[in-house]
mmCIF file of C-alpha atoms in Angstrom:
data_model
loop_
_atom_site.group_PDB
_atom_site.id
_atom_site.type_symbol
_atom_site.label_atom_id
_atom_site.label_comp_id
_atom_site.label_asym_id
_atom_site.label_seq_id
_atom_site.Cartn_x
_atom_site.Cartn_y
_atom_site.Cartn_z
ATOM 1 C CA UNK A 91 57.402 117.292 107.316
ATOM 2 C CA UNK A 92 58.306 113.821 108.532
ATOM 3 C CA UNK A 93 60.686 114.225 111.520
ATOM 4 C CA UNK A 94 61.289 110.667 112.865
ATOM 5 C CA UNK A 95 64.177 108.602 111.835
ATOM 6 C CA UNK A 96 63.752 105.245 111.111
ATOM 7 C CA UNK A 97 64.694 102.545 113.806
ATOM 8 C CA UNK A 98 64.472 99.573 111.731
ATOM 9 C CA UNK A 99 66.217 98.443 108.470
ATOM 10 C CA UNK A 100 62.833 99.544 106.471
ATOM 11 C CA UNK A 101 62.060 103.231 105.854
ATOM 12 C CA UNK A 102 58.821 104.888 107.659
ATOM 13 C CA UNK A 103 55.711 103.514 105.941
ATOM 14 C CA UNK A 104 55.112 107.316 104.794
ATOM 15 C CA UNK A 105 58.690 107.491 103.098
ATOM 16 C CA UNK A 106 57.601 106.817 99.461
ATOM 17 C CA UNK A 107 54.703 109.358 99.614
ATOM 18 C CA UNK A 108 55.104 111.781 96.544
ATOM 19 C CA UNK A 109 56.041 115.225 96.880
ATOM 20 C CA UNK A 110 52.934 117.307 97.136
ATOM 21 C CA UNK A 111 52.306 120.248 94.767
ATOM 22 C CA UNK A 112 53.206 122.498 97.505
ATOM 23 C CA UNK A 113 56.707 121.062 97.746
ATOM 24 C CA UNK A 114 57.291 120.870 94.242
ATOM 25 C CA UNK A 115 59.394 124.408 94.517
ATOM 26 C CA UNK A 116 61.074 123.367 97.801
ATOM 27 C CA UNK A 117 64.862 122.570 97.726
ATOM 28 C CA UNK A 118 65.430 118.740 97.085
ATOM 29 C CA UNK A 119 68.095 118.797 100.017
ATOM 30 C CA UNK A 120 68.265 121.068 102.986
ATOM 31 C CA UNK A 121 71.414 120.833 105.275
ATOM 32 C CA UNK A 122 70.979 122.652 108.254
ATOM 33 C CA UNK A 123 73.698 123.325 110.962
ATOM 34 C CA UNK A 124 75.404 120.124 110.610
ATOM 35 C CA UNK A 125 78.206 119.518 113.101
ATOM 36 C CA UNK A 126 80.631 116.675 113.397
ATOM 37 C CA UNK A 127 83.889 116.313 115.321
ATOM 38 C CA UNK A 128 86.245 113.327 115.671
ATOM 39 C CA UNK A 129 88.500 113.245 118.850
ATOM 40 C CA UNK A 130 88.521 116.861 119.398
ATOM 41 C CA UNK A 131 88.820 118.036 115.975
ATOM 42 C CA UNK A 132 85.849 119.638 114.287
ATOM 43 C CA UNK A 133 85.369 118.436 110.901
ATOM 44 C CA UNK A 134 82.018 120.074 109.960
ATOM 45 C CA UNK A 135 81.137 123.127 111.866
ATOM 46 C CA UNK A 136 77.505 124.272 111.254
ATOM 47 C CA UNK A 137 77.387 123.651 107.454
ATOM 48 C CA UNK A 138 74.037 124.911 105.926
ATOM 49 C CA UNK A 139 72.948 124.922 102.437
ATOM 50 C CA UNK A 140 70.446 123.809 100.261
ATOM 51 C CA UNK A 141 70.301 122.069 96.538
ATOM 52 C CA UNK A 142 67.708 122.958 94.274
ATOM 53 C CA UNK A 143 65.882 120.333 92.080
ATOM 54 C CA UNK A 144 67.354 119.598 88.553
ATOM 55 C CA UNK A 145 70.672 121.394 89.272
ATOM 56 C CA UNK A 146 74.366 120.211 89.022
ATOM 57 C CA UNK A 147 75.380 122.199 92.277
ATOM 58 C CA UNK A 148 79.256 122.252 92.982
ATOM 59 C CA UNK A 149 80.544 121.912 96.346
ATOM 60 C CA UNK A 150 84.145 122.869 96.796
ATOM 61 C CA UNK A 151 86.844 123.979 99.256
ATOM 62 C CA UNK A 152 90.564 123.393 100.181
ATOM 63 C CA UNK A 153 91.833 120.228 101.506
ATOM 64 C CA UNK A 154 90.280 119.623 104.998
ATOM 65 C CA UNK A 155 87.441 121.819 104.369
ATOM 66 C CA UNK A 156 84.831 119.110 105.341
ATOM 67 C CA UNK A 157 83.293 118.140 101.998
ATOM 68 C CA UNK A 158 83.729 114.440 102.022
ATOM 69 C CA UNK A 159 82.495 114.453 105.685
ATOM 70 C CA UNK A 160 79.659 116.442 104.751
ATOM 71 C CA UNK A 161 78.802 113.826 101.890
ATOM 72 C CA UNK A 162 78.902 111.060 104.637
ATOM 73 C CA UNK A 163 76.570 112.955 107.198
ATOM 74 C CA UNK A 164 74.069 113.692 104.255
ATOM 75 C CA UNK A 165 73.889 110.140 103.063
ATOM 76 C CA UNK A 166 74.178 108.280 106.651
ATOM 77 C CA UNK A 167 77.569 107.031 106.314
ATOM 78 C CA UNK A 168 78.524 108.852 109.401
ATOM 79 C CA UNK A 169 76.011 110.219 112.243
ATOM 80 C CA UNK A 170 76.210 113.859 112.843
ATOM 81 C CA UNK A 171 76.776 115.278 116.226
ATOM 82 C CA UNK A 172 73.935 117.799 115.428
ATOM 83 C CA UNK A 173 72.187 119.471 112.709
ATOM 84 C CA UNK A 174 69.609 118.308 110.521
ATOM 85 C CA UNK A 175 69.385 116.723 106.828
ATOM 86 C CA UNK A 176 66.070 117.144 105.083
ATOM 87 C CA UNK A 177 65.325 115.227 101.709
ATOM 88 C CA UNK A 178 62.299 115.950 99.389
ATOM 89 C CA UNK A 179 60.301 117.201 102.669
ATOM 90 C CA UNK A 180 61.533 114.414 104.970
ATOM 91 C CA UNK A 181 64.098 114.506 108.029
ATOM 92 C CA UNK A 182 66.455 111.752 107.230
ATOM 93 C CA UNK A 183 69.146 112.732 109.554
ATOM 94 C CA UNK A 184 70.619 109.574 111.073
ATOM 95 C CA UNK A 185 69.129 107.502 108.561
ATOM 96 C CA UNK A 186 71.568 104.689 107.210
ATOM 97 C CA UNK A 187 72.863 104.768 103.747
ATOM 98 C CA UNK A 188 70.286 102.118 102.238
ATOM 99 C CA UNK A 189 67.609 103.831 103.686
ATOM 100 C CA UNK A 190 68.621 107.038 102.274
ATOM 101 C CA UNK A 191 69.046 105.084 98.917
ATOM 102 C CA UNK A 192 65.369 103.815 99.168
ATOM 103 C CA UNK A 193 64.282 107.181 99.436
ATOM 104 C CA UNK A 194 65.949 108.406 96.457
ATOM 105 C CA UNK A 195 69.323 109.818 97.930
ATOM 106 C CA UNK A 196 72.637 107.928 96.784
ATOM 107 C CA UNK A 197 76.479 108.757 96.416
ATOM 108 C CA UNK A 198 79.674 107.704 94.926
ATOM 109 C CA UNK A 199 82.831 107.563 96.524
ATOM 110 C CA UNK A 200 86.286 108.997 95.571
ATOM 111 C CA UNK A 201 87.653 105.207 95.301
ATOM 112 C CA UNK A 202 85.248 103.157 93.297
ATOM 113 C CA UNK A 203 84.026 100.075 95.110
ATOM 114 C CA UNK A 204 82.778 97.844 92.507
ATOM 115 C CA UNK A 205 82.900 93.820 92.959
ATOM 116 C CA UNK A 206 86.037 93.078 90.966
ATOM 117 C CA UNK A 207 85.109 89.364 90.455
ATOM 118 C CA UNK A 208 81.813 89.992 89.106
ATOM 119 C CA UNK A 209 81.508 91.294 85.197
ATOM 120 C CA UNK A 210 80.243 94.935 84.416
ATOM 121 C CA UNK A 211 76.875 93.703 83.727
ATOM 122 C CA UNK A 212 76.527 91.712 86.974
ATOM 123 C CA UNK A 213 77.604 94.758 89.014
ATOM 124 C CA UNK A 214 75.076 96.796 87.398
ATOM 125 C CA UNK A 215 72.289 94.401 87.871
ATOM 126 C CA UNK A 216 73.120 93.883 91.562
ATOM 127 C CA UNK A 217 72.341 97.474 92.542
ATOM 128 C CA UNK A 218 68.570 97.850 92.169
ATOM 129 C CA UNK A 219 66.621 97.627 95.365
ATOM 130 C CA UNK A 220 63.596 95.219 96.250
ATOM 131 C CA UNK A 221 64.880 92.274 94.018
ATOM 132 C CA UNK A 222 62.342 89.204 94.658
ATOM 133 C CA UNK A 223 65.386 86.772 94.764
ATOM 134 C CA UNK A 224 67.140 88.256 97.448
ATOM 135 C CA UNK A 225 65.592 85.961 99.857
ATOM 136 C CA UNK A 226 66.428 82.044 99.112
ATOM 137 C CA UNK A 227 63.178 80.382 99.885
ATOM 138 C CA UNK A 228 61.448 83.087 97.465
ATOM 139 C CA UNK A 229 64.076 82.042 94.864
ATOM 140 C CA UNK A 230 63.334 78.412 94.840
ATOM 141 C CA UNK A 231 59.713 78.370 95.399
ATOM 142 C CA UNK A 232 57.867 77.107 92.277
ATOM 143 C CA UNK A 233 55.008 79.760 92.389
ATOM 144 C CA UNK A 234 57.601 82.714 93.117
ATOM 145 C CA UNK A 235 60.529 81.303 90.482
ATOM 146 C CA UNK A 236 58.608 82.821 87.458
ATOM 147 C CA UNK A 237 58.436 85.971 89.022
ATOM 148 C CA UNK A 238 62.508 85.974 90.099
ATOM 149 C CA UNK A 239 63.086 84.972 86.281
ATOM 150 C CA UNK A 240 60.846 87.560 85.115
ATOM 151 C CA UNK A 241 62.445 90.348 87.207
ATOM 152 C CA UNK A 242 65.920 89.212 86.205
ATOM 153 C CA UNK A 243 65.220 89.615 82.505
ATOM 154 C CA UNK A 244 64.071 93.209 83.220
ATOM 155 C CA UNK A 245 66.781 94.027 85.458
ATOM 156 C CA UNK A 246 69.335 92.595 82.696
ATOM 157 C CA UNK A 247 67.465 94.779 79.861
ATOM 158 C CA UNK A 248 67.677 97.767 82.148
ATOM 159 C CA UNK A 249 71.257 97.321 82.800
ATOM 160 C CA UNK A 250 72.292 96.864 79.329
ATOM 161 C CA UNK A 251 70.345 100.077 78.640
ATOM 162 C CA UNK A 252 72.272 101.817 81.211
ATOM 163 C CA UNK A 253 75.607 100.626 79.989
ATOM 164 C CA UNK A 254 75.016 101.678 76.629
ATOM 165 C CA UNK A 255 74.004 105.146 77.963
ATOM 166 C CA UNK A 256 77.005 105.344 79.385
ATOM 167 C CA UNK A 257 78.857 103.713 76.486
ATOM 168 C CA UNK A 258 80.304 100.824 78.722
ATOM 169 C CA UNK A 259 78.042 98.042 76.908
ATOM 170 C CA UNK A 260 81.267 96.797 75.173
ATOM 171 C CA UNK A 261 82.719 95.843 78.495
ATOM 172 C CA UNK A 262 79.747 94.021 79.729
ATOM 173 C CA UNK A 263 80.986 90.648 79.853
ATOM 174 C CA UNK A 264 84.481 92.022 81.365
ATOM 175 C CA UNK A 265 85.415 91.487 84.934
ATOM 176 C CA UNK A 266 85.022 94.887 86.851
ATOM 177 C CA UNK A 267 88.566 94.307 88.315
ATOM 178 C CA UNK A 268 90.045 94.788 84.851
ATOM 179 C CA UNK A 269 88.472 97.908 84.038
ATOM 180 C CA UNK A 270 90.700 101.325 84.128
ATOM 181 C CA UNK A 271 90.059 104.113 86.813
ATOM 182 C CA UNK A 272 87.898 106.114 84.593
ATOM 183 C CA UNK A 273 85.748 103.111 83.451
ATOM 184 C CA UNK A 274 85.353 102.177 87.103
ATOM 185 C CA UNK A 275 83.804 105.634 87.744
ATOM 186 C CA UNK A 276 81.352 105.196 84.975
ATOM 187 C CA UNK A 277 80.429 101.704 86.141
ATOM 188 C CA UNK A 278 79.850 103.206 89.730
ATOM 189 C CA UNK A 279 77.400 105.851 87.918
ATOM 190 C CA UNK A 280 75.850 102.993 86.250
ATOM 191 C CA UNK A 281 75.213 101.342 89.509
ATOM 192 C CA UNK A 282 73.655 104.299 91.457
ATOM 193 C CA UNK A 283 71.435 104.794 88.098
ATOM 194 C CA UNK A 284 70.185 101.296 88.367
ATOM 195 C CA UNK A 285 68.987 102.372 91.829
ATOM 196 C CA UNK A 286 66.538 105.129 90.023
ATOM 197 C CA UNK A 287 67.551 107.957 92.362
ATOM 198 C CA UNK A 288 66.275 111.366 92.577
ATOM 199 C CA UNK A 289 69.705 112.899 93.562
ATOM 200 C CA UNK A 290 73.134 111.775 93.288
ATOM 201 C CA UNK A 291 76.127 113.127 95.320
ATOM 202 C CA UNK A 292 79.249 112.507 93.460
ATOM 203 C CA UNK A 293 82.544 112.634 95.378
ATOM 204 C CA UNK A 294 85.194 113.545 93.067
ATOM 205 C CA UNK A 295 83.948 111.522 90.061
ATOM 206 C CA UNK A 296 86.832 112.958 87.649
ATOM 207 C CA UNK A 297 89.953 111.814 89.702
ATOM 208 C CA UNK A 298 92.067 109.839 87.709
ATOM 209 C CA UNK A 299 89.818 109.926 84.364
ATOM 210 C CA UNK A 300 91.477 110.544 81.341
ATOM 211 C CA UNK A 301 90.135 113.589 79.293
ATOM 212 C CA UNK A 302 88.110 111.663 76.725
ATOM 213 C CA UNK A 303 86.010 109.762 79.627
ATOM 214 C CA UNK A 304 85.959 112.843 81.746
ATOM 215 C CA UNK A 305 84.195 114.608 78.708
ATOM 216 C CA UNK A 306 81.876 111.738 78.259
ATOM 217 C CA UNK A 307 81.010 111.391 81.936
ATOM 218 C CA UNK A 308 80.266 115.239 81.883
ATOM 219 C CA UNK A 309 78.084 114.981 78.868
ATOM 220 C CA UNK A 310 76.258 112.182 80.591
ATOM 221 C CA UNK A 311 75.929 114.353 83.851
ATOM 222 C CA UNK A 312 74.129 116.999 81.753
ATOM 223 C CA UNK A 313 71.692 114.677 79.932
ATOM 224 C CA UNK A 314 70.726 113.207 83.228
ATOM 225 C CA UNK A 315 70.105 116.582 84.708
ATOM 226 C CA UNK A 316 67.953 117.401 81.668
ATOM 227 C CA UNK A 317 66.135 114.382 82.467
ATOM 228 C CA UNK A 318 65.445 115.418 86.002
ATOM 229 C CA UNK A 319 68.133 114.117 87.974
ATOM 230 C CA UNK A 320 69.663 116.303 90.614
ATOM 231 C CA UNK A 321 73.666 116.541 91.570
ATOM 232 C CA UNK A 322 75.738 117.620 94.357
ATOM 233 C CA UNK A 323 79.577 117.294 92.748
ATOM 234 C CA UNK A 324 82.725 117.627 94.827
ATOM 235 C CA UNK A 325 85.634 118.169 92.562
ATOM 236 C CA UNK A 326 88.894 119.706 92.724
ATOM 237 C CA UNK A 327 89.131 120.617 88.989
ATOM 238 C CA UNK A 328 87.788 124.312 89.039
ATOM 239 C CA UNK A 329 87.636 124.472 85.422
ATOM 240 C CA UNK A 330 85.039 121.598 85.661
ATOM 241 C CA UNK A 331 83.248 123.343 88.784
ATOM 242 C CA UNK A 332 83.181 126.801 86.819
ATOM 243 C CA UNK A 333 81.827 125.613 83.408
ATOM 244 C CA UNK A 334 79.424 122.652 84.593
ATOM 245 C CA UNK A 335 77.952 123.669 87.880
ATOM 246 C CA UNK A 336 75.494 126.125 89.146
ATOM 247 C CA UNK A 337 75.344 127.417 91.902
ATOM 248 C CA UNK A 338 78.559 126.545 93.663
ATOM 249 C CA UNK A 339 79.029 126.315 97.519
ATOM 250 C CA UNK A 340 82.255 126.894 99.129
ATOM 251 C CA UNK A 341 83.074 125.059 102.315
ATOM 252 C CA UNK A 342 85.965 126.180 104.532
ATOM 253 C CA UNK A 343 86.814 124.969 107.944
ATOM 254 C CA UNK A 344 83.525 122.884 108.032
ATOM 255 C CA UNK A 345 81.132 125.872 107.320
ATOM 256 C CA UNK A 346 79.854 127.474 104.289
ATOM 257 C CA UNK A 347 81.777 130.516 103.295
ATOM 258 C CA UNK A 348 80.256 131.370 99.813
ATOM 259 C CA UNK A 349 77.362 130.295 97.843
ATOM 260 C CA UNK A 350 76.504 131.709 94.388
ATOM 261 C CA UNK A 351 77.033 131.314 90.581
ATOM 262 C CA UNK A 352 80.369 130.531 89.474
ATOM 263 C CA UNK A 353 81.334 134.019 88.458
ATOM 264 C CA UNK A 354 80.614 135.343 91.797
ATOM 265 C CA UNK A 355 82.416 132.755 93.579
ATOM 266 C CA UNK A 356 85.443 132.954 91.432
ATOM 267 C CA UNK A 357 85.525 136.732 92.162
ATOM 268 C CA UNK A 358 85.165 136.512 96.009
ATOM 269 C CA UNK A 359 88.209 137.469 97.717
ATOM 270 C CA UNK A 360 87.149 135.298 100.577
ATOM 271 C CA UNK A 361 87.449 132.408 98.387
ATOM 272 C CA UNK A 362 90.980 133.212 97.209
ATOM 273 C CA UNK A 363 92.019 133.711 100.958
ATOM 274 C CA UNK A 364 90.498 130.286 101.789
ATOM 275 C CA UNK A 365 92.492 128.641 99.110
ATOM 276 C CA UNK A 366 95.667 130.741 99.162
ATOM 277 C CA UNK A 367 95.949 131.184 102.869
ATOM 278 C CA UNK A 368 95.426 134.917 102.621
ATOM 279 C CA UNK A 369 97.876 135.536 100.003
ATOM 280 C CA UNK A 370 95.535 137.511 98.172
#
């Protein structure tokens, strides 16, 4: 297992190495004793859990339980005070978000972060890594220009396919700033899919989404799961969690309180106490 975090913008040379057969049955994500404090307030307090490959795992907890901070620590938005994050057999603790994304681990945010003055299609095309036209000198050199054009055509085709899958293709030429809240959530999912990750952390993807779009988004998540994607989902709607996630992990005061099937979690008195403040 690789344990050295990268010092530069580029990930280690062995970062893209394929998972060995021996590791195929190992959890895709392992979070071990994560801790994070802000000004003396402990947000995450020894959180430890695993996410198996090919699952939609739910992460729930009352307000202030540490869910979003845990997402930040796992994906490099914040650096943990202590603990370890292992993704696909590699220690990625302290990696920056783009380094984690290059490894195959990406996230969405509670508030979508599209580029409002670009079209939906342009937003999707912007996401993939390693584009040859990212450096000006490479984009204008005659010998490289053909490669840039060819890649742009491939990305455009991939973006159209992704937007069609999410039923956003009819909005492809619209500015992202004109989208509804639910459509922005779908576009954010399109952007992360364009990166072709192995695992996606979804932070309240259904907040502000109308029932029709919610059903569409959930259908797409199950289709993607069946295609081999892995999800860790933070969501406050308990019906969504209980009907679409397994297993379910419950955070309380920054640590894992319960982990199990939806039925086990739903009937655990500790979960009721955490949500209702002891009124059980």
